[in-house]
Amino acid sequence: MFGYKSHISIDRRFGIIRKAMVTSAADGGGRQLRRVIDSANTAGDVWAGSAYCSSKNEAWLKANMLKSRVHRRKPKGKPMPEHMARANAAKSAIRARVEHVFAHQKNRYGLFIQTIGFARAQAKLTLASLTYNFDRLIFHQGRAAMGWVRLKSAERTQKTTNINEKPSI
């Protein structure tokens, strides 16, 4: 296979990329799970795609007291059991946040890796992840500021009687 894969872990609440890793497309994705899990993260659940589903990863998660929310694979030659399909669907609602990061990088930044050499591809993907984190930071600061401004304007309308008074911000 030709190309590169981007493996990321995000903060579930804010959507900020906590760890990222770039590998060759030929490299198995499941082996990267340990490298993208952030040990400083206080969350105990790990949500991941079926590429990360393996007995080694499950044992590692259990040994590190992390709860596995990894998608399960469909059994070969058989239909997926109903309970497994429902569980995967519930996990997909959370995992969609990671897919939104990839979509944001591809659509908004026009990210298309067409370079020769792993170092260049890694630099492009790292810069895209860094830029995405800046976008998220600006988004959350804007939300916080708008909430603060709305609160202050509500307080101002209650306290202010003089229409010509300039509000202090």
Short mmCIF file of N, CA, C and O in Angstrom, two decimals, residues 74-135:
data_model
loop_
_atom_site.label_atom_id
_atom_site.label_comp_id
_atom_site.label_asym_id
_atom_site.label_seq_id
_atom_site.Cartn_x
_atom_site.Cartn_y
_atom_site.Cartn_z
N LYS A 74 -17.00 -7.81 12.38
CA LYS A 74 -18.00 -8.78 11.98
C LYS A 74 -17.30 -10.14 11.82
O LYS A 74 -16.22 -10.21 11.23
N PRO A 75 -17.91 -11.22 12.33
CA PRO A 75 -17.31 -12.54 12.13
C PRO A 75 -17.27 -12.90 10.64
O PRO A 75 -18.20 -12.61 9.90
N LYS A 76 -16.17 -13.52 10.21
CA LYS A 76 -16.01 -13.87 8.80
C LYS A 76 -17.05 -14.91 8.39
O LYS A 76 -17.26 -15.90 9.07
N GLY A 77 -17.70 -14.63 7.28
CA GLY A 77 -18.66 -15.58 6.72
C GLY A 77 -19.99 -15.64 7.44
O GLY A 77 -20.82 -16.48 7.12
N LYS A 78 -20.20 -14.81 8.43
CA LYS A 78 -21.44 -14.82 9.19
C LYS A 78 -21.98 -13.39 9.28
O LYS A 78 -21.21 -12.44 9.21
N PRO A 79 -23.27 -13.24 9.47
CA PRO A 79 -23.79 -11.89 9.70
C PRO A 79 -23.40 -11.42 11.11
O PRO A 79 -23.16 -12.24 12.00
N MET A 80 -23.34 -10.12 11.26
CA MET A 80 -22.99 -9.57 12.58
C MET A 80 -24.16 -9.78 13.53
O MET A 80 -25.29 -9.47 13.19
N PRO A 81 -23.90 -10.31 14.72
CA PRO A 81 -24.97 -10.49 15.70
C PRO A 81 -25.61 -9.14 16.06
O PRO A 81 -24.95 -8.11 16.08
N GLU A 82 -26.90 -9.19 16.34
CA GLU A 82 -27.67 -7.97 16.61
C GLU A 82 -27.12 -7.17 17.79
O GLU A 82 -27.00 -5.96 17.73
N HIS A 83 -26.76 -7.86 18.87
CA HIS A 83 -26.24 -7.15 20.05
C HIS A 83 -24.92 -6.45 19.75
O HIS A 83 -24.64 -5.36 20.24
N MET A 84 -24.09 -7.06 18.90
CA MET A 84 -22.82 -6.47 18.52
C MET A 84 -23.03 -5.25 17.61
O MET A 84 -22.35 -4.23 17.75
N ALA A 85 -24.01 -5.34 16.72
CA ALA A 85 -24.32 -4.22 15.83
C ALA A 85 -24.85 -3.03 16.63
O ALA A 85 -24.48 -1.88 16.36
N ARG A 86 -25.71 -3.29 17.63
CA ARG A 86 -26.22 -2.20 18.48
C ARG A 86 -25.09 -1.55 19.29
O ARG A 86 -25.03 -0.33 19.43
N ALA A 87 -24.20 -2.39 19.81
CA ALA A 87 -23.07 -1.86 20.59
C ALA A 87 -22.15 -1.01 19.71
O ALA A 87 -21.72 0.08 20.12
N ASN A 88 -21.89 -1.46 18.50
CA ASN A 88 -21.05 -0.67 17.58
C ASN A 88 -21.73 0.64 17.20
O ASN A 88 -21.07 1.67 17.08
N ALA A 89 -23.04 0.61 17.03
CA ALA A 89 -23.76 1.84 16.68
C ALA A 89 -23.68 2.86 17.81
O ALA A 89 -23.50 4.06 17.57
N ALA A 90 -23.78 2.39 19.04
CA ALA A 90 -23.68 3.30 20.19
C ALA A 90 -22.27 3.88 20.28
O ALA A 90 -22.09 5.06 20.61
N LYS A 91 -21.26 3.07 20.00
CA LYS A 91 -19.87 3.54 20.03
C LYS A 91 -19.61 4.54 18.91
O LYS A 91 -18.80 5.45 19.06
N SER A 92 -20.29 4.37 17.79
CA SER A 92 -20.07 5.26 16.64
C SER A 92 -20.46 6.69 16.93
O SER A 92 -19.88 7.62 16.39
N ALA A 93 -21.43 6.89 17.80
CA ALA A 93 -21.86 8.25 18.16
C ALA A 93 -20.72 9.01 18.82
O ALA A 93 -20.55 10.21 18.58
N ILE A 94 -19.91 8.34 19.61
CA ILE A 94 -18.78 8.97 20.28
C ILE A 94 -17.60 9.07 19.30
O ILE A 94 -16.94 10.10 19.21
N ARG A 95 -17.34 8.00 18.57
CA ARG A 95 -16.21 7.97 17.66
C ARG A 95 -16.33 8.97 16.51
O ARG A 95 -15.35 9.35 15.90
N ALA A 96 -17.54 9.42 16.23
CA ALA A 96 -17.75 10.37 15.14
C ALA A 96 -16.94 11.64 15.35
O ALA A 96 -16.54 12.30 14.39
N ARG A 97 -16.66 11.99 16.60
CA ARG A 97 -15.89 13.20 16.88
C ARG A 97 -14.49 13.13 16.29
O ARG A 97 -13.95 14.13 15.84
N VAL A 98 -13.88 11.95 16.32
CA VAL A 98 -12.56 11.80 15.73
C VAL A 98 -12.66 11.92 14.21
O VAL A 98 -11.82 12.55 13.57
N GLU A 99 -13.69 11.34 13.64
CA GLU A 99 -13.88 11.43 12.19
C GLU A 99 -14.11 12.87 11.77
O GLU A 99 -13.71 13.28 10.68
N HIS A 100 -14.73 13.67 12.64
CA HIS A 100 -14.94 15.09 12.33
C HIS A 100 -13.59 15.82 12.23
O HIS A 100 -13.46 16.75 11.44
N VAL A 101 -12.63 15.41 13.03
CA VAL A 101 -11.29 16.02 12.96
C VAL A 101 -10.69 15.76 11.59
O VAL A 101 -10.18 16.68 10.93
N PHE A 102 -10.75 14.52 11.13
CA PHE A 102 -10.20 14.18 9.82
C PHE A 102 -10.94 14.92 8.70
O PHE A 102 -10.32 15.41 7.76
N ALA A 103 -12.25 15.00 8.81
CA ALA A 103 -13.04 15.72 7.80
C ALA A 103 -12.69 17.20 7.80
O ALA A 103 -12.57 17.82 6.73
N HIS A 104 -12.50 17.78 8.97
CA HIS A 104 -12.13 19.19 9.08
C HIS A 104 -10.78 19.44 8.41
O HIS A 104 -10.61 20.39 7.66
N GLN A 105 -9.82 18.56 8.68
CA GLN A 105 -8.50 18.71 8.08
C GLN A 105 -8.56 18.56 6.56
O GLN A 105 -7.91 19.32 5.84
N LYS A 106 -9.34 17.64 6.10
CA LYS A 106 -9.41 17.39 4.66
C LYS A 106 -10.18 18.48 3.93
O LYS A 106 -9.75 18.98 2.89
N ASN A 107 -11.34 18.87 4.47
CA ASN A 107 -12.19 19.82 3.78
C ASN A 107 -11.75 21.27 3.98
O ASN A 107 -11.65 22.03 3.03
N ARG A 108 -11.52 21.66 5.22
CA ARG A 108 -11.20 23.06 5.48
C ARG A 108 -9.79 23.43 5.08
O ARG A 108 -9.54 24.49 4.54
N TYR A 109 -8.85 22.53 5.36
CA TYR A 109 -7.45 22.83 5.03
C TYR A 109 -7.06 22.30 3.66
O TYR A 109 -5.95 22.56 3.20
N GLY A 110 -7.94 21.53 3.03
CA GLY A 110 -7.60 20.94 1.74
C GLY A 110 -6.44 19.96 1.86
O GLY A 110 -5.62 19.85 0.95
N LEU A 111 -6.37 19.28 2.98
CA LEU A 111 -5.24 18.39 3.25
C LEU A 111 -5.26 17.21 2.28
O LEU A 111 -6.20 16.42 2.25
N PHE A 112 -4.23 17.14 1.50
CA PHE A 112 -4.04 16.03 0.57
C PHE A 112 -2.54 15.79 0.55
O PHE A 112 -1.77 16.66 0.12
N ILE A 113 -2.12 14.65 1.04
CA ILE A 113 -0.70 14.36 1.15
C ILE A 113 -0.22 13.79 -0.18
O ILE A 113 -0.59 12.70 -0.57
N GLN A 114 0.59 14.57 -0.86
CA GLN A 114 1.16 14.13 -2.13
C GLN A 114 2.64 14.50 -2.12
O GLN A 114 3.09 15.38 -2.85
N THR A 115 3.35 13.85 -1.21
CA THR A 115 4.76 14.14 -1.05
C THR A 115 5.57 12.87 -1.22
O THR A 115 5.04 11.77 -1.11
N ILE A 116 6.84 13.07 -1.45
CA ILE A 116 7.76 11.94 -1.48
C ILE A 116 8.56 12.01 -0.19
O ILE A 116 9.18 13.02 0.11
N GLY A 117 8.48 10.96 0.57
CA GLY A 117 9.22 10.91 1.82
C GLY A 117 8.32 11.01 3.03
O GLY A 117 7.40 11.81 3.08
N PHE A 118 8.62 10.15 3.98
CA PHE A 118 7.82 10.07 5.20
C PHE A 118 7.93 11.34 6.03
O PHE A 118 6.94 11.80 6.60
N ALA A 119 9.10 11.94 6.10
CA ALA A 119 9.31 13.13 6.94
C ALA A 119 8.43 14.28 6.47
O ALA A 119 7.87 15.01 7.29
N ARG A 120 8.30 14.47 5.17
CA ARG A 120 7.45 15.54 4.65
C ARG A 120 5.98 15.29 4.96
O ARG A 120 5.24 16.20 5.33
N ALA A 121 5.55 14.05 4.79
CA ALA A 121 4.15 13.71 5.09
C ALA A 121 3.88 13.90 6.58
O ALA A 121 2.84 14.43 6.97
N GLN A 122 4.82 13.49 7.41
CA GLN A 122 4.67 13.64 8.85
C GLN A 122 4.61 15.12 9.23
O GLN A 122 3.79 15.51 10.07
N ALA A 123 5.42 15.94 8.60
CA ALA A 123 5.40 17.38 8.88
C ALA A 123 4.06 17.99 8.49
O ALA A 123 3.49 18.78 9.24
N LYS A 124 3.53 17.61 7.32
CA LYS A 124 2.23 18.15 6.88
C LYS A 124 1.11 17.76 7.83
O LYS A 124 0.28 18.59 8.21
N LEU A 125 1.08 16.49 8.23
CA LEU A 125 0.02 16.02 9.13
C LEU A 125 0.17 16.62 10.53
O LEU A 125 -0.83 16.94 11.18
N THR A 126 1.39 16.79 10.99
CA THR A 126 1.62 17.41 12.30
C THR A 126 1.17 18.87 12.28
O THR A 126 0.51 19.33 13.22
N LEU A 127 1.48 19.59 11.23
CA LEU A 127 1.05 20.99 11.11
C LEU A 127 -0.47 21.09 11.00
O LEU A 127 -1.08 22.01 11.57
N ALA A 128 -1.09 20.14 10.30
CA ALA A 128 -2.55 20.14 10.19
C ALA A 128 -3.18 19.90 11.57
O ALA A 128 -4.18 20.53 11.93
N SER A 129 -2.60 19.01 12.37
CA SER A 129 -3.10 18.74 13.71
C SER A 129 -2.92 19.95 14.62
O SER A 129 -3.81 20.31 15.40
N LEU A 130 -1.78 20.60 14.51
CA LEU A 130 -1.52 21.80 15.30
C LEU A 130 -2.49 22.93 14.93
O LEU A 130 -3.06 23.58 15.80
N THR A 131 -2.72 23.10 13.64
CA THR A 131 -3.65 24.12 13.18
C THR A 131 -5.06 23.82 13.64
O THR A 131 -5.81 24.71 14.05
N TYR A 132 -5.44 22.56 13.60
CA TYR A 132 -6.76 22.16 14.08
C TYR A 132 -6.92 22.51 15.56
O TYR A 132 -7.96 23.02 15.98
N ASN A 133 -5.88 22.25 16.37
CA ASN A 133 -5.95 22.58 17.79
C ASN A 133 -6.10 24.08 18.00
O ASN A 133 -6.83 24.52 18.89
N PHE A 134 -5.42 24.89 17.20
CA PHE A 134 -5.58 26.34 17.29
C PHE A 134 -7.02 26.74 16.97
O PHE A 134 -7.60 27.59 17.64
N ASP A 135 -7.59 26.13 15.93
CA ASP A 135 -8.99 26.41 15.58
C ASP A 135 -9.93 26.07 16.72
O ASP A 135 -10.85 26.82 17.04
#
